[in-house]
Structures are given as C-alpha cells and as structure tokens.
mmCIF file of C-alpha atoms in Angstrom:
data_model
loop_
_atom_site.group_PDB
_atom_site.id
_atom_site.type_symbol
_atom_site.label_atom_id
_atom_site.label_comp_id
_atom_site.label_asym_id
_atom_site.label_seq_id
_atom_site.Cartn_x
_atom_site.Cartn_y
_atom_site.Cartn_z
ATOM 1 C CA MET H 1091 -0.829 -52.907 18.533
ATOM 2 C CA VAL H 1092 -3.692 -52.706 21.161
ATOM 3 C CA GLY H 1093 -3.123 -55.008 24.132
ATOM 4 C CA LYS H 1094 -5.919 -57.092 25.412
ATOM 5 C CA ILE H 1095 -8.909 -54.962 26.590
ATOM 6 C CA LYS H 1096 -10.550 -55.828 29.716
ATOM 7 C CA ILE H 1097 -13.530 -53.941 31.178
ATOM 8 C CA TYR H 1098 -15.043 -54.162 34.703
ATOM 9 C CA THR H 1099 -18.640 -53.217 34.865
ATOM 10 C CA ILE H 1100 -21.962 -53.530 36.842
ATOM 11 C CA SER H 1101 -25.303 -54.148 35.358
ATOM 12 C CA SER H 1102 -27.047 -51.009 36.215
ATOM 13 C CA CYS H 1103 -24.318 -48.672 35.192
ATOM 14 C CA PRO H 1104 -25.150 -46.398 32.305
ATOM 15 C CA HIS H 1105 -21.634 -45.484 31.632
ATOM 16 C CA CYS H 1106 -20.681 -49.156 31.618
ATOM 17 C CA LYS H 1107 -23.400 -49.685 28.888
ATOM 18 C CA ALA H 1108 -22.071 -46.707 26.924
ATOM 19 C CA LEU H 1109 -18.443 -47.945 27.172
ATOM 20 C CA LYS H 1110 -19.463 -51.474 25.800
ATOM 21 C CA GLU H 1111 -21.354 -49.802 22.951
ATOM 22 C CA PHE H 1112 -18.359 -47.619 22.157
ATOM 23 C CA LEU H 1113 -15.957 -50.406 22.031
ATOM 24 C CA LYS H 1114 -18.290 -52.485 19.827
ATOM 25 C CA SER H 1115 -18.762 -49.476 17.476
ATOM 26 C CA LYS H 1116 -14.919 -49.396 17.088
ATOM 27 C CA ASN H 1117 -14.896 -53.147 16.297
ATOM 28 C CA LEU H 1118 -12.657 -53.799 19.333
ATOM 29 C CA GLU H 1119 -12.728 -57.045 21.238
ATOM 30 C CA PHE H 1120 -12.910 -56.866 24.845
ATOM 31 C CA GLU H 1121 -13.465 -59.044 27.855
ATOM 32 C CA ASN H 1122 -16.173 -57.991 30.181
ATOM 33 C CA PHE H 1123 -16.208 -58.868 33.785
ATOM 34 C CA ASN H 1124 -19.389 -57.903 35.659
ATOM 35 C CA VAL H 1125 -18.126 -57.303 39.162
ATOM 36 C CA GLU H 1126 -21.541 -58.075 40.629
ATOM 37 C CA GLU H 1127 -21.273 -61.710 39.415
ATOM 38 C CA ASN H 1128 -17.509 -62.174 39.526
ATOM 39 C CA GLU H 1129 -16.228 -61.584 43.020
ATOM 40 C CA ASP H 1130 -12.636 -62.411 42.041
ATOM 41 C CA ALA H 1131 -12.556 -59.896 39.230
ATOM 42 C CA ALA H 1132 -13.978 -57.389 41.690
ATOM 43 C CA ASP H 1133 -11.282 -57.947 44.276
ATOM 44 C CA TYR H 1134 -8.642 -57.939 41.575
ATOM 45 C CA ILE H 1135 -9.565 -54.554 40.064
ATOM 46 C CA ILE H 1136 -10.342 -52.814 43.504
ATOM 47 C CA LYS H 1137 -6.917 -54.090 44.726
ATOM 48 C CA LYS H 1138 -5.137 -52.896 41.638
ATOM 49 C CA THR H 1139 -6.814 -49.473 41.464
ATOM 50 C CA SER H 1140 -8.197 -48.755 44.947
ATOM 51 C CA GLN H 1141 -11.401 -47.726 42.973
ATOM 52 C CA THR H 1142 -14.989 -48.939 43.816
ATOM 53 C CA GLY H 1143 -16.546 -46.950 40.958
ATOM 54 C CA PHE H 1144 -17.124 -48.446 37.578
ATOM 55 C CA PRO H 1145 -16.441 -48.939 34.700
ATOM 56 C CA VAL H 1146 -12.759 -49.593 34.981
ATOM 57 C CA ILE H 1147 -10.868 -50.281 31.719
ATOM 58 C CA GLU H 1148 -7.608 -52.095 31.257
ATOM 59 C CA ILE H 1149 -5.894 -51.829 27.859
ATOM 60 C CA GLY H 1150 -2.692 -53.719 28.289
ATOM 61 C CA GLU H 1151 -0.996 -51.965 31.274
ATOM 62 C CA GLU H 1152 -2.978 -48.788 31.009
ATOM 63 C CA ILE H 1153 -5.904 -48.301 33.394
ATOM 64 C CA ILE H 1154 -8.775 -45.775 32.894
ATOM 65 C CA ILE H 1155 -11.345 -45.158 35.541
ATOM 66 C CA GLY H 1156 -14.677 -44.239 34.293
ATOM 67 C CA PHE H 1157 -15.930 -43.957 30.566
ATOM 68 C CA ASN H 1158 -13.276 -41.401 29.336
ATOM 69 C CA ARG H 1159 -13.757 -41.614 25.418
ATOM 70 C CA LYS H 1160 -10.827 -39.176 24.806
ATOM 71 C CA LYS H 1161 -8.258 -41.059 27.067
ATOM 72 C CA ILE H 1162 -9.511 -44.400 25.584
ATOM 73 C CA GLU H 1163 -9.013 -43.117 21.968
ATOM 74 C CA GLU H 1164 -5.497 -41.700 22.989
ATOM 75 C CA ILE H 1165 -4.477 -44.915 24.291
ATOM 76 C CA LEU H 1166 -5.777 -46.897 21.276
ATOM 77 C CA HIS H 1167 -4.159 -44.484 18.890
ATOM 78 C CA ASP H 1168 -0.813 -44.611 20.735
ATOM 79 C CA LYS H 1169 -0.907 -48.429 20.573
ATOM 80 C CA ASN H 1170 -1.564 -48.725 16.813
#
C-alpha cells in the first residue's frame, strides 16, 4: 500500500506543476505544501533533506528530490 504522499513545491516551478499533474493523472491523493507560504514546511523538508531545490516528494519514508517520474513509479509499484 502506498504511504501518505506529501509534496513540497514553489509556485513558479514548472517541475512542481508537472509533478502535481502526474500524481493527479494517476489518481493519487497527495498533500501539497507550498514552501513559499508555509515556513514550517520549508524548515522541515530542508532540515530533513538538506535540499533547497524543489519539488521534494515524500512517499511514506521515501524521499525523492526533483520530479523523477521513473523513481516515483518504482516506489509506487513496490508499495502496491
């Protein structure tokens, strides 16, 4: 079973928009944190990953930096 999906994005990021569309096309529910508007979410994910680039995806305990469709599909497949 797929764990809870959380994504950390910024408004102007085309990869962030593509990620959201990809997840929607797979009928996957996700929680979106816009780190420009949510300072706590930004602090959390930067501390957890040491990354300042977005998007960042959390699927259960898995972390993916950037919109890596192949890696996302692998994780989703392994969790089903």
